[in-house]
Tab-separated table of C-alpha atoms in Angstrom:
chain	number	residue	atom	x	y	z
A	29	MET	CA	147.469	107.349	136.915
A	30	GLU	CA	146.641	107.302	133.217
A	31	ASN	CA	145.507	103.656	133.389
A	32	SER	CA	143.324	104.061	136.467
A	33	SER	CA	139.581	104.432	136.434
A	34	PHE	CA	138.016	107.413	138.173
A	35	GLY	CA	134.527	107.523	139.649
A	36	ILE	CA	132.160	110.446	139.966
A	37	SER	CA	133.416	111.189	143.483
A	38	SER	CA	137.079	111.377	142.436
A	39	PRO	CA	138.362	114.968	142.582
A	40	LEU	CA	139.800	116.667	139.531
A	41	THR	CA	142.874	118.893	139.468
A	42	LEU	CA	142.790	122.145	137.509
A	43	GLU	CA	145.827	123.771	135.961
A	44	THR	CA	146.994	127.004	137.555
A	45	PHE	CA	148.589	130.277	136.505
A	46	PHE	CA	152.206	131.034	137.160
A	47	ILE	CA	152.017	133.597	139.953
A	48	PRO	CA	155.220	135.344	141.080
A	49	PRO	CA	155.992	135.545	144.809
A	50	GLY	CA	153.829	138.123	146.510
A	51	GLY	CA	151.472	138.346	143.565
A	52	LYS	CA	148.716	136.107	144.853
A	53	TYR	CA	146.674	138.659	146.771
A	54	PRO	CA	147.070	141.578	144.315
A	55	ILE	CA	145.854	139.291	141.519
A	56	PHE	CA	142.966	138.114	143.699
A	57	LEU	CA	141.932	141.693	144.543
A	58	PHE	CA	142.168	142.719	140.890
A	59	GLY	CA	140.016	139.742	139.855
A	60	LEU	CA	137.545	140.453	142.650
A	61	ALA	CA	137.251	144.092	141.522
A	62	ILE	CA	136.509	142.900	137.964
A	63	TYR	CA	133.863	140.487	139.240
A	64	LEU	CA	132.149	143.042	141.478
A	65	PHE	CA	132.198	145.669	138.713
A	66	GLY	CA	130.656	143.227	136.229
A	67	MET	CA	128.022	142.155	138.746
A	68	SER	CA	127.074	145.723	139.664
A	69	CYS	CA	126.805	146.867	136.029
A	70	ASN	CA	124.583	143.984	134.973
A	71	LEU	CA	122.428	144.052	138.111
A	72	THR	CA	121.940	147.800	137.565
A	73	LEU	CA	120.765	147.194	134.003
A	74	ILE	CA	118.400	144.424	135.119
A	75	SER	CA	117.025	146.595	137.940
A	76	LEU	CA	116.389	149.537	135.610
A	77	ILE	CA	114.431	147.398	133.160
A	78	ILE	CA	112.374	145.747	135.912
A	79	LEU	CA	111.656	148.812	138.041
A	80	LYS	CA	111.251	151.625	135.499
A	81	LYS	CA	107.953	151.589	133.597
A	82	ASN	CA	109.329	153.600	130.677
A	83	LEU	CA	111.580	150.590	129.926
A	84	HIS	CA	108.706	148.101	129.978
A	85	LYS	CA	108.879	147.543	126.236
A	86	PRO	CA	109.445	144.408	124.130
A	87	MET	CA	112.974	145.507	123.198
A	88	TYR	CA	114.069	145.771	126.826
A	89	PHE	CA	112.260	142.636	128.001
A	90	ILE	CA	114.290	140.725	125.413
A	91	LEU	CA	117.424	142.692	126.304
A	92	ILE	CA	117.203	141.640	129.959
A	93	SER	CA	118.296	138.143	128.912
A	94	LEU	CA	121.695	139.574	127.959
A	95	PRO	CA	122.814	140.731	131.457
A	96	VAL	CA	121.307	137.572	132.972
A	97	ASN	CA	123.394	135.509	130.552
A	98	ASP	CA	126.498	137.567	131.361
A	99	LEU	CA	125.976	137.064	135.098
A	100	ILE	CA	125.752	133.310	134.586
A	101	GLY	CA	129.026	133.263	132.656
A	102	ILE	CA	131.171	135.411	134.922
A	103	THR	CA	129.776	133.822	138.121
A	104	ALA	CA	130.302	130.291	136.837
A	105	MET	CA	133.965	130.978	136.088
A	106	LEU	CA	135.648	133.797	137.995
A	107	PRO	CA	134.892	133.031	141.700
A	108	LYS	CA	136.269	129.498	141.378
A	109	ILE	CA	139.448	130.704	139.676
A	110	LEU	CA	139.983	133.388	142.327
A	111	SER	CA	139.378	130.833	145.078
A	112	ASN	CA	141.969	128.506	143.566
A	113	ILE	CA	144.508	131.349	143.398
A	114	VAL	CA	144.102	132.219	147.090
A	115	THR	CA	143.821	128.714	148.534
A	116	GLU	CA	146.398	127.195	146.155
A	117	THR	CA	144.265	124.046	146.046
A	118	PRO	CA	143.045	123.834	142.447
A	119	GLU	CA	140.736	120.883	142.945
A	120	VAL	CA	137.106	120.474	141.963
A	121	SER	CA	134.631	117.616	142.144
A	122	TYR	CA	133.547	116.051	138.876
A	123	PRO	CA	129.841	117.077	139.229
A	124	LEU	CA	130.813	120.711	139.935
A	125	CYS	CA	133.228	120.666	137.013
A	126	VAL	CA	130.472	119.458	134.690
A	127	LEU	CA	128.108	122.115	136.075
A	128	GLN	CA	130.675	124.864	135.498
A	129	ALA	CA	131.341	123.673	131.962
A	130	PHE	CA	127.613	123.412	131.225
A	131	LEU	CA	126.920	126.946	132.445
A	132	LEU	CA	129.862	128.410	130.527
A	133	HIS	CA	128.744	126.760	127.291
A	134	MET	CA	125.183	127.959	127.988
A	135	CYS	CA	126.580	131.477	128.328
A	136	ALA	CA	128.566	131.263	125.084
A	137	GLY	CA	125.565	129.982	123.127
A	138	GLY	CA	123.123	132.223	124.956
A	139	ILE	CA	124.676	135.493	123.811
A	140	LEU	CA	124.256	134.449	120.160
A	141	PHE	CA	120.607	133.454	120.648
A	142	VAL	CA	119.847	136.674	122.556
A	143	LEU	CA	121.492	138.880	119.921
A	144	ALA	CA	119.489	137.105	117.201
A	145	ALA	CA	116.243	137.759	119.113
A	146	MET	CA	117.165	141.409	119.606
A	147	ALA	CA	117.994	141.809	115.916
A	148	PHE	CA	114.574	140.370	115.015
A	149	ASP	CA	112.892	142.841	117.378
A	150	ARG	CA	114.720	145.776	115.745
A	151	TYR	CA	113.795	144.445	112.297
A	152	ILE	CA	110.089	144.509	113.188
A	153	ALA	CA	110.359	147.923	114.875
A	154	ILE	CA	112.157	149.665	112.013
A	155	CYS	CA	110.855	147.840	108.940
A	156	MET	CA	107.271	147.386	110.150
A	157	PRO	CA	106.717	150.264	112.599
A	158	LEU	CA	102.930	150.365	112.154
A	159	ARG	CA	102.627	146.643	112.910
A	160	TYR	CA	105.159	146.540	115.744
A	161	SER	CA	102.672	146.643	118.629
A	162	SER	CA	100.456	144.002	117.019
A	163	VAL	CA	103.373	141.681	116.230
A	164	MET	CA	105.461	142.090	119.395
A	165	THR	CA	102.676	141.352	121.858
A	166	PRO	CA	103.492	140.217	125.416
A	167	ARG	CA	102.707	136.648	124.373
A	168	ILE	CA	105.093	136.779	121.400
A	169	VAL	CA	107.833	138.413	123.492
A	170	ALA	CA	107.459	135.688	126.132
A	171	LEU	CA	107.624	133.064	123.382
A	172	ILE	CA	110.799	134.614	121.950
A	173	ILE	CA	112.463	134.654	125.379
A	174	PHE	CA	111.400	131.044	125.968
A	175	LEU	CA	112.798	129.985	122.579
A	176	VAL	CA	116.092	131.751	123.296
A	177	TRP	CA	116.708	129.929	126.575
A	178	SER	CA	115.150	126.583	125.654
A	179	SER	CA	117.074	126.371	122.368
A	180	ASP	CA	120.309	127.170	124.161
A	181	PHE	CA	119.558	124.635	126.916
A	182	VAL	CA	118.660	121.828	124.491
A	183	CYS	CA	121.777	122.402	122.361
A	184	ILE	CA	124.159	122.381	125.317
A	185	LEU	CA	122.360	119.484	127.018
A	186	SER	CA	122.721	117.462	123.824
A	187	LEU	CA	126.424	118.246	123.818
A	188	PHE	CA	127.011	117.150	127.414
A	189	SER	CA	124.690	114.138	127.467
A	190	LEU	CA	127.112	112.297	125.184
A	191	GLN	CA	129.708	112.299	127.961
A	192	SER	CA	127.607	110.349	130.434
A	193	GLY	CA	128.622	106.926	129.144
A	194	LEU	CA	132.320	107.628	128.615
A	195	PRO	CA	134.861	106.129	131.086
A	196	ARG	CA	137.330	108.490	132.761
A	197	CYS	CA	140.966	107.532	133.115
A	198	ARG	CA	142.528	110.936	133.822
A	199	SER	CA	142.023	113.480	136.569
A	200	VAL	CA	143.831	116.629	135.385
A	201	ILE	CA	141.857	119.386	133.654
A	202	LEU	CA	144.204	121.067	131.165
A	203	ASN	CA	142.718	124.487	131.832
A	204	VAL	CA	142.045	126.865	134.728
A	205	PHE	CA	138.309	126.236	134.363
A	206	CYS	CA	136.155	123.353	133.165
A	207	ASP	CA	134.779	123.190	129.648
A	208	ASN	CA	133.610	120.479	127.288
A	209	PRO	CA	136.947	119.936	125.459
A	210	SER	CA	138.789	119.648	128.784
A	211	LEU	CA	136.266	117.112	130.084
A	212	LEU	CA	136.561	115.051	126.907
A	213	LYS	CA	140.335	114.870	127.405
A	214	LEU	CA	139.705	113.036	130.681
A	215	THR	CA	138.136	110.091	128.885
A	216	CYS	CA	139.863	107.030	127.519
A	217	GLY	CA	137.036	106.111	125.151
A	218	ASN	CA	136.253	106.988	121.555
A	219	ILE	CA	135.258	110.659	121.342
A	220	ILE	CA	134.952	110.991	117.568
A	221	LEU	CA	131.151	111.167	117.775
A	222	ASN	CA	131.387	113.770	120.544
A	223	ASN	CA	133.693	115.925	118.429
A	224	ILE	CA	131.460	115.661	115.361
A	225	ILE	CA	128.274	116.509	117.264
A	226	GLY	CA	130.057	119.271	119.178
A	227	LEU	CA	131.227	120.834	115.919
A	228	PHE	CA	127.733	120.480	114.435
A	229	ILE	CA	126.083	122.190	117.428
A	230	THR	CA	128.653	125.008	117.352
A	231	VAL	CA	128.157	125.593	113.625
A	232	PHE	CA	124.360	125.336	113.983
A	233	ILE	CA	124.207	128.012	116.694
A	234	GLN	CA	126.593	130.300	114.819
A	235	VAL	CA	124.868	129.932	111.436
A	236	LEU	CA	121.349	130.316	112.874
A	237	SER	CA	122.252	133.398	114.908
A	238	MET	CA	124.320	135.057	112.185
A	239	SER	CA	121.677	134.358	109.525
A	240	ILE	CA	118.917	135.993	111.561
A	241	GLN	CA	121.113	138.977	112.389
A	242	ALA	CA	122.453	139.405	108.852
A	243	TYR	CA	118.945	139.283	107.362
A	244	SER	CA	117.550	141.686	109.982
A	245	TYR	CA	120.321	144.251	109.644
A	246	PHE	CA	120.278	144.054	105.854
A	247	LYS	CA	116.551	144.799	105.842
A	248	ILE	CA	117.081	147.600	108.353
A	249	LEU	CA	119.811	149.113	106.179
A	250	VAL	CA	117.577	148.968	103.103
A	251	ALA	CA	114.707	150.562	105.029
A	252	CYS	CA	116.954	153.353	106.297
A	253	LEU	CA	118.355	154.141	102.846
A	254	SER	CA	114.876	154.241	101.331
A	255	ARG	CA	113.603	156.789	103.852
A	256	LYS	CA	114.246	160.484	103.477
A	257	GLN	CA	113.867	161.315	107.148
A	258	SER	CA	117.326	161.706	108.681
A	259	ASP	CA	115.923	161.166	112.181
A	260	ALA	CA	114.693	157.714	111.187
A	261	LYS	CA	118.170	156.797	110.002
A	262	VAL	CA	119.775	158.059	113.195
A	263	LYS	CA	117.292	156.155	115.317
A	264	ALA	CA	117.917	152.957	113.370
A	265	VAL	CA	121.674	153.287	113.742
A	266	ASN	CA	121.480	154.037	117.473
A	267	THR	CA	119.238	151.075	118.205
A	268	CYS	CA	121.291	148.578	116.185
A	269	VAL	CA	124.870	149.688	116.686
A	270	ALA	CA	125.017	148.364	120.276
A	271	GLN	CA	124.046	144.856	119.148
A	272	VAL	CA	126.588	144.942	116.320
A	273	VAL	CA	129.367	146.161	118.628
A	274	ILE	CA	128.609	143.409	121.165
A	275	LEU	CA	128.515	140.745	118.454
A	276	VAL	CA	131.835	141.895	116.956
A	277	MET	CA	133.559	141.964	120.357
A	278	PHE	CA	132.256	138.501	121.226
A	279	GLU	CA	133.369	137.036	117.899
A	280	ILE	CA	136.814	138.655	118.175
A	281	ALA	CA	137.289	137.278	121.693
A	282	GLY	CA	136.138	133.830	120.564
A	283	THR	CA	138.357	133.844	117.476
A	284	PHE	CA	141.371	135.006	119.470
A	285	THR	CA	140.743	132.233	122.002
A	286	VAL	CA	140.619	129.566	119.297
A	287	LEU	CA	143.712	130.894	117.510
A	288	SER	CA	145.720	131.084	120.732
A	289	HIS	CA	145.451	127.295	121.038
A	290	ARG	CA	146.620	126.751	117.470
A	291	PHE	CA	150.036	128.407	117.836
A	292	LYS	CA	152.660	126.668	119.972
A	293	ASP	CA	154.688	129.845	120.521
A	294	ILE	CA	151.960	131.391	122.703
A	295	SER	CA	152.582	130.887	126.417
A	296	PRO	CA	150.205	128.596	128.340
A	297	ASP	CA	149.241	131.414	130.721
A	298	LEU	CA	148.280	133.670	127.797
A	299	GLN	CA	146.159	130.849	126.371
A	300	LYS	CA	144.366	130.539	129.703
A	301	VAL	CA	143.722	134.284	129.875
A	302	THR	CA	142.362	134.411	126.330
A	303	GLY	CA	140.046	131.529	127.191
A	304	MET	CA	138.660	133.614	130.040
A	305	LEU	CA	138.049	136.689	127.869
A	306	MET	CA	134.827	135.307	126.360
A	307	PHE	CA	133.258	135.219	129.826
A	308	ILE	CA	134.874	138.313	131.379
A	309	LEU	CA	134.651	140.943	128.626
A	310	PRO	CA	130.894	140.717	127.846
A	311	PRO	CA	129.730	141.302	131.457
A	312	LEU	CA	132.075	144.293	131.719
A	313	ILE	CA	131.410	145.884	128.336
A	314	ASN	CA	127.823	145.001	127.353
A	315	PRO	CA	126.060	147.173	129.977
A	316	ILE	CA	128.370	150.100	129.158
A	317	VAL	CA	127.767	149.725	125.415
A	318	TYR	CA	124.002	149.745	125.925
A	319	GLY	CA	124.290	152.674	128.298
A	320	LEU	CA	126.198	154.664	125.687
A	321	TYR	CA	124.230	153.770	122.557
A	322	THR	CA	120.678	153.373	123.903
A	323	SER	CA	119.454	156.848	124.797
A	324	GLU	CA	116.436	155.678	126.787
A	325	ILE	CA	118.529	153.504	129.101
A	326	ARG	CA	121.124	156.267	129.448
A	327	ARG	CA	118.512	158.899	130.340
A	328	THR	CA	116.797	156.580	132.827
A	329	PHE	CA	120.079	155.716	134.538
A	330	LEU	CA	121.149	159.372	134.775
A	331	SER	CA	117.737	160.313	136.134
A	332	VAL	CA	117.955	157.673	138.870
A	333	PHE	CA	121.581	158.569	139.611
A	334	LYS	CA	120.814	162.302	139.956
A	335	SER	CA	117.790	161.643	142.161
A	336	ARG	CA	119.908	159.472	144.477
A	337	ILE	CA	122.583	162.166	144.742
A	338	CYS	CA	120.039	164.901	145.474
A	339	PHE	CA	118.365	162.690	148.069
């Protein structure tokens, strides 16, 4: 098997969880509930921003990329895993495996690009309030959104394009879902260049995003401390704390995932679960965080909710 050559039509086998007898359907229903909850929360946030005119502002037009990105991540991963659990046939075609891996890496990079764009928007709003409307014009907002998605797409495409010429001599994905490291382990060629470029792209996205956010929040902090109005400080904190909370949670989940693969004492199933956290937690938590910390979204949601109940 290890010495054979596999074509693009050859199916791949994914690793599975250890599921005790009788646990298959409860686990499936629990996973389905998580997926439906994440979908409903993010679709609600998207619908509010699109349908409610009071949310038609640059901040929220940029924000809408966050739930879209979360939907891509959780949809690319969770349905396939749940299907494998129920059918007990953990197979996937190579093209679909590459597509899943591509979308998951797009999601992981996308959240960092989106948070950087949102931090820049808050920097302009709080540090240059009189110039905000002239700087954050519809054209500039559209350009920012385009740069967020195009930069993410180009980075991930560059990462995956290096795999096209590599021969495959294995057919077992050492994970419950497809990602770039798992795909590289299928090859029997030299992957040193892939690893170097992959590390460079990862560091580039992290450094670029963190630099923009660190600069923006530092300037916001300085602006808040230099103002005497307490309401300005409260507003600054409320508009920025959601982004900071989301960033911290994402980085913690990512760090925990990486560390779980560095210690041999951690069970394989726990490693698989931690790998899923980066794509499950954000869709579940991000809409709630923004609902709690962004008063305008919270008021709009409660207004719609109350009107539906009364109707």
